[in-house]
Amino acid sequence: MIDLHYWPTPNGWKISIMLEECALPYKVVPVNIGTGEQFKPEFLKISPNNRMPAIVDHDPAGGGAPISVFESGAILQYLAEKTGKFLPKDVRGKYEVLQWLNWQMGGLGPMAGQANHFNVYAPQFNAGDKLEYGQARYTNEVNRLFGVLNKRLADREFVAGPLSIADMAIWPWVVGFKNFGQKLEDFAHLKRWFDESMGKRPAVVKGKAVGAELRATPGINTDEQRRVLFGQTAAVVR
Ligand SMILES: N[C@@H](CCC(=O)N[C@@H](CS)C(=O)NCC(=O)O)C(=O)O
């Protein structure tokens, strides 16, 4: 059995989708990031970056003590290697997938996260026109990244060979496209992949729905949530 330390957000969905695609049994352990559960000492032992998702595999390959993994890209790779699914074993196929997985981890995820922050959350601080530079910077960068992905998908169904952990990492970070200031109509191939190739897969639908009931209202809406999540410094994990 695998414990999935989870909250229903794009980085969490990557792993619930992968677990559903692999039909692996798992138990959701909620980490309410709006109330600060990511700072609990027990959680920091498995995820020292005070971010979810993280997993604990109680039945690792080769037996022995449970293995814990944090960082969604590493978790996807771990589950792919455990199951032999969604990551080719040959060197060419494997690195096709891993370069797009890392494109998501280092590019689309962080940039879309910042676009979301500046477009949706920062205005809640009444920062007025000081926000314009940040909004334009990250909205433009997501626009560029969507363009890269659209071009990549022009002549193939999935991002890198057959369905892979790269698709599962990227798809959740397209879901919030409106908050990132984007229109999917501007990216026809990306839209086809998002709606049809990925969006209609039962495991994707099921994985994205995991824990939806945990968040009464999506997003960050209260002063308490804002206090917990924004303005973190090293003091939070000391
Ligand atoms: N690079 C990390 C990012 C994870 C991440 O940013 N998780 C957010 C939710 S989507 C979180 O746990 N936030 C808690 C906080 O900001 O304290 C990954 O891909 O696993």
PDB file of C-alpha atoms and ligand atoms in Angstrom:
ATOM      1  CA  MET A   1       0.000   0.000   0.000  1.00  0.00           C
ATOM      2  CA  ILE A   2       1.153   3.519  -0.795  1.00  0.00           C
ATOM      3  CA  ASP A   3       0.338   6.539   1.396  1.00  0.00           C
ATOM      4  CA  LEU A   4      -0.270   9.634  -0.722  1.00  0.00           C
ATOM      5  CA  HIS A   5       0.281  12.832   1.266  1.00  0.00           C
ATOM      6  CA  TYR A   6      -1.972  15.066  -0.705  1.00  0.00           C
ATOM      7  CA  TRP A   7      -4.077  18.149  -1.176  1.00  0.00           C
ATOM      8  CA  PRO A   8      -6.191  18.658  -4.319  1.00  0.00           C
ATOM      9  CA  THR A   9      -3.949  21.003  -6.336  1.00  0.00           C
ATOM     10  CA  PRO A  10      -2.144  20.567  -9.683  1.00  0.00           C
ATOM     11  CA  ASN A  11       0.964  19.029  -8.116  1.00  0.00           C
ATOM     12  CA  GLY A  12      -1.194  16.637  -6.110  1.00  0.00           C
ATOM     13  CA  TRP A  13      -3.275  15.657  -9.159  1.00  0.00           C
ATOM     14  CA  LYS A  14      -0.147  14.516 -11.012  1.00  0.00           C
ATOM     15  CA  ILE A  15       0.252  11.695  -8.511  1.00  0.00           C
ATOM     16  CA  SER A  16      -3.402  10.771  -8.021  1.00  0.00           C
ATOM     17  CA  ILE A  17      -3.704  10.528 -11.832  1.00  0.00           C
ATOM     18  CA  MET A  18      -0.588   8.331 -12.067  1.00  0.00           C
ATOM     19  CA  LEU A  19      -1.797   6.047  -9.263  1.00  0.00           C
ATOM     20  CA  GLU A  20      -5.161   5.704 -11.015  1.00  0.00           C
ATOM     21  CA  GLU A  21      -3.518   5.035 -14.391  1.00  0.00           C
ATOM     22  CA  CYS A  22      -1.383   2.305 -12.762  1.00  0.00           C
ATOM     23  CA  ALA A  23      -4.366   0.943 -10.775  1.00  0.00           C
ATOM     24  CA  LEU A  24      -2.133   0.899  -7.675  1.00  0.00           C
ATOM     25  CA  PRO A  25      -3.869   0.748  -4.284  1.00  0.00           C
ATOM     26  CA  TYR A  26      -3.241   3.912  -2.240  1.00  0.00           C
ATOM     27  CA  LYS A  27      -4.456   5.743   0.825  1.00  0.00           C
ATOM     28  CA  VAL A  28      -4.886   9.514   0.767  1.00  0.00           C
ATOM     29  CA  VAL A  29      -3.377  11.299   3.773  1.00  0.00           C
ATOM     30  CA  PRO A  30      -4.698  14.877   3.582  1.00  0.00           C
ATOM     31  CA  VAL A  31      -2.162  17.693   4.078  1.00  0.00           C
ATOM     32  CA  ASN A  32      -4.221  20.847   4.498  1.00  0.00           C
ATOM     33  CA  ILE A  33      -1.770  23.432   3.211  1.00  0.00           C
ATOM     34  CA  GLY A  34      -4.166  26.275   4.066  1.00  0.00           C
ATOM     35  CA  THR A  35      -3.996  25.482   7.787  1.00  0.00           C
ATOM     36  CA  GLY A  36      -0.252  24.741   7.854  1.00  0.00           C
ATOM     37  CA  GLU A  37      -0.234  20.931   8.066  1.00  0.00           C
ATOM     38  CA  GLN A  38       2.794  20.957   5.724  1.00  0.00           C
ATOM     39  CA  PHE A  39       4.890  22.231   8.650  1.00  0.00           C
ATOM     40  CA  LYS A  40       4.126  19.336  10.995  1.00  0.00           C
ATOM     41  CA  PRO A  41       7.380  17.627  12.076  1.00  0.00           C
ATOM     42  CA  GLU A  42       6.073  14.186  10.936  1.00  0.00           C
ATOM     43  CA  PHE A  43       5.408  15.577   7.463  1.00  0.00           C
ATOM     44  CA  LEU A  44       8.738  17.447   7.249  1.00  0.00           C
ATOM     45  CA  LYS A  45      10.496  14.130   7.885  1.00  0.00           C
ATOM     46  CA  ILE A  46       9.226  12.846   4.535  1.00  0.00           C
ATOM     47  CA  SER A  47       8.991  16.198   2.737  1.00  0.00           C
ATOM     48  CA  PRO A  48      11.634  18.600   4.104  1.00  0.00           C
ATOM     49  CA  ASN A  49      10.595  21.280   1.578  1.00  0.00           C
ATOM     50  CA  ASN A  50       7.192  21.689   3.352  1.00  0.00           C
ATOM     51  CA  ARG A  51       5.366  21.033   0.115  1.00  0.00           C
ATOM     52  CA  MET A  52       3.028  18.260  -0.910  1.00  0.00           C
ATOM     53  CA  PRO A  53       2.738  15.782  -2.650  1.00  0.00           C
ATOM     54  CA  ALA A  54       4.835  13.084  -1.053  1.00  0.00           C
ATOM     55  CA  ILE A  55       4.446   9.310  -0.919  1.00  0.00           C
ATOM     56  CA  VAL A  56       5.435   6.516   1.414  1.00  0.00           C
ATOM     57  CA  ASP A  57       5.665   3.110  -0.238  1.00  0.00           C
ATOM     58  CA  HIS A  58       5.281   0.414   2.405  1.00  0.00           C
ATOM     59  CA  ASP A  59       6.030  -2.328  -0.112  1.00  0.00           C
ATOM     60  CA  PRO A  60       9.083  -1.154  -2.078  1.00  0.00           C
ATOM     61  CA  ALA A  61      10.748  -3.279  -4.741  1.00  0.00           C
ATOM     62  CA  GLY A  62      13.246  -5.584  -3.090  1.00  0.00           C
ATOM     63  CA  GLY A  63      11.481  -5.387   0.296  1.00  0.00           C
ATOM     64  CA  GLY A  64      12.941  -3.650   3.330  1.00  0.00           C
ATOM     65  CA  ALA A  65      11.916  -0.467   5.118  1.00  0.00           C
ATOM     66  CA  PRO A  66       9.295   1.836   3.566  1.00  0.00           C
ATOM     67  CA  ILE A  67      10.596   4.355   1.025  1.00  0.00           C
ATOM     68  CA  SER A  68       9.395   7.955   1.094  1.00  0.00           C
ATOM     69  CA  VAL A  69       9.679  10.306  -1.880  1.00  0.00           C
ATOM     70  CA  PHE A  70       8.930  14.041  -2.193  1.00  0.00           C
ATOM     71  CA  GLU A  71       8.920  16.265  -5.350  1.00  0.00           C
ATOM     72  CA  SER A  72       6.230  15.276  -7.811  1.00  0.00           C
ATOM     73  CA  GLY A  73       8.672  14.621 -10.683  1.00  0.00           C
ATOM     74  CA  ALA A  74      10.667  12.182  -8.559  1.00  0.00           C
ATOM     75  CA  ILE A  75       7.448  10.533  -7.345  1.00  0.00           C
ATOM     76  CA  LEU A  76       6.224  10.018 -10.922  1.00  0.00           C
ATOM     77  CA  GLN A  77       9.572   8.514 -11.873  1.00  0.00           C
ATOM     78  CA  TYR A  78       9.536   6.271  -8.784  1.00  0.00           C
ATOM     79  CA  LEU A  79       6.048   4.956  -9.562  1.00  0.00           C
ATOM     80  CA  ALA A  80       6.938   4.446 -13.228  1.00  0.00           C
ATOM     81  CA  GLU A  81       9.996   2.412 -12.284  1.00  0.00           C
ATOM     82  CA  LYS A  82       8.048   0.457  -9.658  1.00  0.00           C
ATOM     83  CA  THR A  83       5.308  -0.534 -12.107  1.00  0.00           C
ATOM     84  CA  GLY A  84       7.281  -0.593 -15.358  1.00  0.00           C
ATOM     85  CA  LYS A  85       4.640   1.741 -16.843  1.00  0.00           C
ATOM     86  CA  PHE A  86       4.623   5.156 -18.553  1.00  0.00           C
ATOM     87  CA  LEU A  87       8.430   5.526 -18.769  1.00  0.00           C
ATOM     88  CA  PRO A  88      10.186   3.596 -21.535  1.00  0.00           C
ATOM     89  CA  LYS A  89      13.237   1.582 -20.561  1.00  0.00           C
ATOM     90  CA  ASP A  90      15.280   2.199 -23.708  1.00  0.00           C
ATOM     91  CA  VAL A  91      17.602   5.170 -23.431  1.00  0.00           C
ATOM     92  CA  ARG A  92      16.052   7.193 -26.279  1.00  0.00           C
ATOM     93  CA  GLY A  93      12.449   6.733 -25.179  1.00  0.00           C
ATOM     94  CA  LYS A  94      13.311   7.292 -21.536  1.00  0.00           C
ATOM     95  CA  TYR A  95      15.018  10.637 -22.129  1.00  0.00           C
ATOM     96  CA  GLU A  96      12.279  11.798 -24.515  1.00  0.00           C
ATOM     97  CA  VAL A  97       9.979  11.497 -21.521  1.00  0.00           C
ATOM     98  CA  LEU A  98      12.362  12.790 -18.850  1.00  0.00           C
ATOM     99  CA  GLN A  99      13.229  15.971 -20.724  1.00  0.00           C
ATOM    100  CA  TRP A 100       9.524  16.884 -20.991  1.00  0.00           C
ATOM    101  CA  LEU A 101       8.929  15.885 -17.383  1.00  0.00           C
ATOM    102  CA  ASN A 102      11.715  18.259 -16.361  1.00  0.00           C
ATOM    103  CA  TRP A 103      10.367  20.934 -18.719  1.00  0.00           C
ATOM    104  CA  GLN A 104       7.211  20.833 -16.639  1.00  0.00           C
ATOM    105  CA  MET A 105       9.041  20.722 -13.296  1.00  0.00           C
ATOM    106  CA  GLY A 106      11.429  23.584 -14.060  1.00  0.00           C
ATOM    107  CA  GLY A 107       9.325  25.616 -16.482  1.00  0.00           C
ATOM    108  CA  LEU A 108       5.585  25.313 -16.817  1.00  0.00           C
ATOM    109  CA  GLY A 109       4.864  24.500 -13.145  1.00  0.00           C
ATOM    110  CA  PRO A 110       6.835  27.340 -11.543  1.00  0.00           C
ATOM    111  CA  MET A 111       5.872  29.914 -14.206  1.00  0.00           C
ATOM    112  CA  ALA A 112       2.162  29.030 -14.184  1.00  0.00           C
ATOM    113  CA  GLY A 113       2.301  29.043 -10.379  1.00  0.00           C
ATOM    114  CA  GLN A 114       3.642  32.602 -10.435  1.00  0.00           C
ATOM    115  CA  ALA A 115       1.145  33.683 -13.108  1.00  0.00           C
ATOM    116  CA  ASN A 116      -1.615  32.328 -10.883  1.00  0.00           C
ATOM    117  CA  HIS A 117      -0.165  34.142  -7.886  1.00  0.00           C
ATOM    118  CA  PHE A 118       0.133  37.525  -9.590  1.00  0.00           C
ATOM    119  CA  ASN A 119      -3.174  37.296 -11.498  1.00  0.00           C
ATOM    120  CA  VAL A 120      -5.380  35.787  -8.777  1.00  0.00           C
ATOM    121  CA  TYR A 121      -3.854  36.088  -5.316  1.00  0.00           C
ATOM    122  CA  ALA A 122      -1.660  39.196  -5.353  1.00  0.00           C
ATOM    123  CA  PRO A 123      -4.613  41.519  -6.160  1.00  0.00           C
ATOM    124  CA  GLN A 124      -6.120  40.396  -2.825  1.00  0.00           C
ATOM    125  CA  PHE A 125      -3.336  42.398  -1.142  1.00  0.00           C
ATOM    126  CA  ASN A 126      -4.483  45.622  -2.837  1.00  0.00           C
ATOM    127  CA  ALA A 127      -1.084  46.041  -4.460  1.00  0.00           C
ATOM    128  CA  GLY A 128      -2.725  47.990  -7.314  1.00  0.00           C
ATOM    129  CA  ASP A 129      -0.700  48.830 -10.396  1.00  0.00           C
ATOM    130  CA  LYS A 130       2.507  47.532  -8.814  1.00  0.00           C
ATOM    131  CA  LEU A 131       1.324  44.128  -9.971  1.00  0.00           C
ATOM    132  CA  GLU A 132       1.398  44.835 -13.675  1.00  0.00           C
ATOM    133  CA  TYR A 133       5.036  43.932 -14.253  1.00  0.00           C
ATOM    134  CA  GLY A 134       4.745  40.552 -12.492  1.00  0.00           C
ATOM    135  CA  GLN A 135       1.447  39.763 -14.164  1.00  0.00           C
ATOM    136  CA  ALA A 136       2.845  40.485 -17.637  1.00  0.00           C
ATOM    137  CA  ARG A 137       6.103  38.659 -17.005  1.00  0.00           C
ATOM    138  CA  TYR A 138       4.535  35.372 -15.901  1.00  0.00           C
ATOM    139  CA  THR A 139       1.492  35.496 -18.174  1.00  0.00           C
ATOM    140  CA  ASN A 140       3.817  36.005 -21.154  1.00  0.00           C
ATOM    141  CA  GLU A 141       6.107  33.213 -20.056  1.00  0.00           C
ATOM    142  CA  VAL A 142       3.195  30.774 -19.723  1.00  0.00           C
ATOM    143  CA  ASN A 143       2.053  31.937 -23.160  1.00  0.00           C
ATOM    144  CA  ARG A 144       5.492  31.091 -24.554  1.00  0.00           C
ATOM    145  CA  LEU A 145       5.520  27.684 -22.818  1.00  0.00           C
ATOM    146  CA  PHE A 146       2.011  26.880 -24.093  1.00  0.00           C
ATOM    147  CA  GLY A 147       3.327  27.767 -27.567  1.00  0.00           C
ATOM    148  CA  VAL A 148       6.232  25.334 -27.158  1.00  0.00           C
ATOM    149  CA  LEU A 149       3.863  22.579 -26.050  1.00  0.00           C
ATOM    150  CA  ASN A 150       1.402  23.332 -28.842  1.00  0.00           C
ATOM    151  CA  LYS A 151       4.155  22.993 -31.442  1.00  0.00           C
ATOM    152  CA  ARG A 152       5.344  19.746 -29.882  1.00  0.00           C
ATOM    153  CA  LEU A 153       1.817  18.290 -30.057  1.00  0.00           C
ATOM    154  CA  ALA A 154       1.235  19.295 -33.690  1.00  0.00           C
ATOM    155  CA  ASP A 155       2.332  15.907 -35.057  1.00  0.00           C
ATOM    156  CA  ARG A 156       1.807  13.477 -32.165  1.00  0.00           C
ATOM    157  CA  GLU A 157      -0.943  12.425 -29.800  1.00  0.00           C
ATOM    158  CA  PHE A 158       1.058  12.554 -26.565  1.00  0.00           C
ATOM    159  CA  VAL A 159       4.024  14.656 -25.493  1.00  0.00           C
ATOM    160  CA  ALA A 160       6.733  11.993 -25.722  1.00  0.00           C
ATOM    161  CA  GLY A 161       5.839   8.669 -27.376  1.00  0.00           C
ATOM    162  CA  PRO A 162       2.849   6.826 -25.917  1.00  0.00           C
ATOM    163  CA  LEU A 163       1.081   8.195 -22.808  1.00  0.00           C
ATOM    164  CA  SER A 164       3.788   8.833 -20.202  1.00  0.00           C
ATOM    165  CA  ILE A 165       4.549  10.506 -16.896  1.00  0.00           C
ATOM    166  CA  ALA A 166       5.365  13.657 -18.904  1.00  0.00           C
ATOM    167  CA  ASP A 167       1.695  13.958 -19.962  1.00  0.00           C
ATOM    168  CA  MET A 168       0.581  13.327 -16.380  1.00  0.00           C
ATOM    169  CA  ALA A 169       2.912  16.041 -15.060  1.00  0.00           C
ATOM    170  CA  ILE A 170       1.894  18.628 -17.648  1.00  0.00           C
ATOM    171  CA  TRP A 171      -1.887  18.147 -17.876  1.00  0.00           C
ATOM    172  CA  PRO A 172      -2.694  19.390 -14.334  1.00  0.00           C
ATOM    173  CA  TRP A 173      -0.787  22.599 -15.100  1.00  0.00           C
ATOM    174  CA  VAL A 174      -3.000  23.368 -18.078  1.00  0.00           C
ATOM    175  CA  VAL A 175      -6.241  22.985 -16.062  1.00  0.00           C
ATOM    176  CA  GLY A 176      -5.993  26.532 -14.647  1.00  0.00           C
ATOM    177  CA  PHE A 177      -5.257  28.169 -18.027  1.00  0.00           C
ATOM    178  CA  LYS A 178      -7.745  31.010 -17.469  1.00  0.00           C
ATOM    179  CA  ASN A 179      -6.003  32.046 -14.249  1.00  0.00           C
ATOM    180  CA  PHE A 180      -2.707  32.007 -16.171  1.00  0.00           C
ATOM    181  CA  GLY A 181      -4.203  34.511 -18.631  1.00  0.00           C
ATOM    182  CA  GLN A 182      -4.438  32.036 -21.541  1.00  0.00           C
ATOM    183  CA  LYS A 183      -7.092  30.990 -24.077  1.00  0.00           C
ATOM    184  CA  LEU A 184      -6.865  27.373 -25.213  1.00  0.00           C
ATOM    185  CA  GLU A 185      -8.417  28.359 -28.567  1.00  0.00           C
ATOM    186  CA  ASP A 186      -5.063  30.005 -29.356  1.00  0.00           C
ATOM    187  CA  PHE A 187      -3.357  26.589 -29.093  1.00  0.00           C
ATOM    188  CA  ALA A 188      -5.284  24.065 -31.228  1.00  0.00           C
ATOM    189  CA  HIS A 189      -2.984  21.039 -30.776  1.00  0.00           C
ATOM    190  CA  LEU A 190      -2.598  21.663 -27.064  1.00  0.00           C
ATOM    191  CA  LYS A 191      -6.373  21.985 -26.741  1.00  0.00           C
ATOM    192  CA  ARG A 192      -6.943  18.677 -28.574  1.00  0.00           C
ATOM    193  CA  TRP A 193      -4.474  16.900 -26.280  1.00  0.00           C
ATOM    194  CA  PHE A 194      -5.898  18.585 -23.161  1.00  0.00           C
ATOM    195  CA  ASP A 195      -9.591  17.930 -23.928  1.00  0.00           C
ATOM    196  CA  GLU A 196      -9.495  14.682 -25.880  1.00  0.00           C
ATOM    197  CA  SER A 197      -6.282  12.655 -25.497  1.00  0.00           C
ATOM    198  CA  MET A 198      -5.957  13.342 -21.783  1.00  0.00           C
ATOM    199  CA  GLY A 199      -9.170  14.936 -20.525  1.00  0.00           C
ATOM    200  CA  LYS A 200     -11.389  11.996 -21.488  1.00  0.00           C
ATOM    201  CA  ARG A 201      -9.252   9.282 -19.894  1.00  0.00           C
ATOM    202  CA  PRO A 202     -11.173   7.762 -16.960  1.00  0.00           C
ATOM    203  CA  ALA A 203      -8.032   7.698 -14.770  1.00  0.00           C
ATOM    204  CA  VAL A 204      -7.405  11.392 -15.440  1.00  0.00           C
ATOM    205  CA  VAL A 205     -11.006  12.287 -14.544  1.00  0.00           C
ATOM    206  CA  LYS A 206     -10.850  10.096 -11.427  1.00  0.00           C
ATOM    207  CA  GLY A 207      -7.389  11.259 -10.355  1.00  0.00           C
ATOM    208  CA  LYS A 208      -8.340  14.926 -10.635  1.00  0.00           C
ATOM    209  CA  ALA A 209     -11.467  14.333  -8.548  1.00  0.00           C
ATOM    210  CA  VAL A 210      -9.540  12.753  -5.661  1.00  0.00           C
ATOM    211  CA  GLY A 211     -10.089  14.765  -2.491  1.00  0.00           C
ATOM    212  CA  ALA A 212     -12.163  17.457  -4.226  1.00  0.00           C
ATOM    213  CA  GLU A 213     -14.404  17.424  -1.159  1.00  0.00           C
ATOM    214  CA  LEU A 214     -11.445  18.417   1.054  1.00  0.00           C
ATOM    215  CA  ARG A 215     -11.564  21.973  -0.214  1.00  0.00           C
ATOM    216  CA  ALA A 216     -14.929  23.570   0.511  1.00  0.00           C
ATOM    217  CA  THR A 217     -13.988  26.424  -1.828  1.00  0.00           C
ATOM    218  CA  PRO A 218     -11.113  26.167  -4.287  1.00  0.00           C
ATOM    219  CA  GLY A 219      -8.171  28.517  -4.006  1.00  0.00           C
ATOM    220  CA  ILE A 220      -6.960  30.673  -1.148  1.00  0.00           C
ATOM    221  CA  ASN A 221      -9.709  32.860   0.203  1.00  0.00           C
ATOM    222  CA  THR A 222      -9.091  33.673   3.825  1.00  0.00           C
ATOM    223  CA  ASP A 223      -6.604  35.829   5.731  1.00  0.00           C
ATOM    224  CA  GLU A 224      -5.508  32.739   7.643  1.00  0.00           C
ATOM    225  CA  GLN A 225      -4.717  30.819   4.407  1.00  0.00           C
ATOM    226  CA  ARG A 226      -2.824  33.833   3.057  1.00  0.00           C
ATOM    227  CA  ARG A 227      -0.847  34.162   6.292  1.00  0.00           C
ATOM    228  CA  VAL A 228       0.180  30.485   6.154  1.00  0.00           C
ATOM    229  CA  LEU A 229       1.066  30.357   2.470  1.00  0.00           C
ATOM    230  CA  PHE A 230       2.545  33.697   1.492  1.00  0.00           C
ATOM    231  CA  GLY A 231       5.722  35.368   2.706  1.00  0.00           C
ATOM    232  CA  GLN A 232       7.374  32.148   3.938  1.00  0.00           C
ATOM    233  CA  THR A 233      11.064  32.445   4.862  1.00  0.00           C
ATOM    234  CA  ALA A 234      13.561  29.960   6.305  1.00  0.00           C
ATOM    235  CA  ALA A 235      11.979  30.602   9.711  1.00  0.00           C
ATOM    236  CA  VAL A 236       9.059  28.306   8.832  1.00  0.00           C
ATOM    237  CA  VAL A 237      11.184  25.140   8.796  1.00  0.00           C
ATOM    238  CA  ARG A 238      13.760  26.028  11.448  1.00  0.00           C
TER     239      ARG A 238
HETATM  240  N1  LIG B   1       8.223  21.205  -6.858  1.00  0.00           N
HETATM  241  C1  LIG B   1       7.210  20.706  -5.949  1.00  0.00           C
HETATM  242  C2  LIG B   1       6.165  21.752  -5.731  1.00  0.00           C
HETATM  243  C3  LIG B   1       5.079  21.312  -4.780  1.00  0.00           C
HETATM  244  C4  LIG B   1       4.205  22.479  -4.340  1.00  0.00           C
HETATM  245  O1  LIG B   1       4.489  23.650  -4.641  1.00  0.00           O
HETATM  246  N2  LIG B   1       3.136  22.145  -3.607  1.00  0.00           N
HETATM  247  C5  LIG B   1       2.279  23.172  -3.078  1.00  0.00           C
HETATM  248  C6  LIG B   1       0.839  22.948  -3.470  1.00  0.00           C
HETATM  249  S1  LIG B   1       0.631  22.850  -5.239  1.00  0.00           S
HETATM  250  C7  LIG B   1       2.367  23.160  -1.563  1.00  0.00           C
HETATM  251  O2  LIG B   1       2.503  22.119  -0.959  1.00  0.00           O
HETATM  252  N3  LIG B   1       2.321  24.345  -0.933  1.00  0.00           N
HETATM  253  C8  LIG B   1       2.434  24.478   0.481  1.00  0.00           C
HETATM  254  C9  LIG B   1       3.096  25.766   0.882  1.00  0.00           C
HETATM  255  O3  LIG B   1       3.258  26.653   0.021  1.00  0.00           O
HETATM  256  O4  LIG B   1       3.469  25.888   2.059  1.00  0.00           O
HETATM  257  C10 LIG B   1       6.591  19.436  -6.547  1.00  0.00           C
HETATM  258  O5  LIG B   1       6.456  19.400  -7.765  1.00  0.00           O
HETATM  259  O6  LIG B   1       6.285  18.491  -5.796  1.00  0.00           O
END
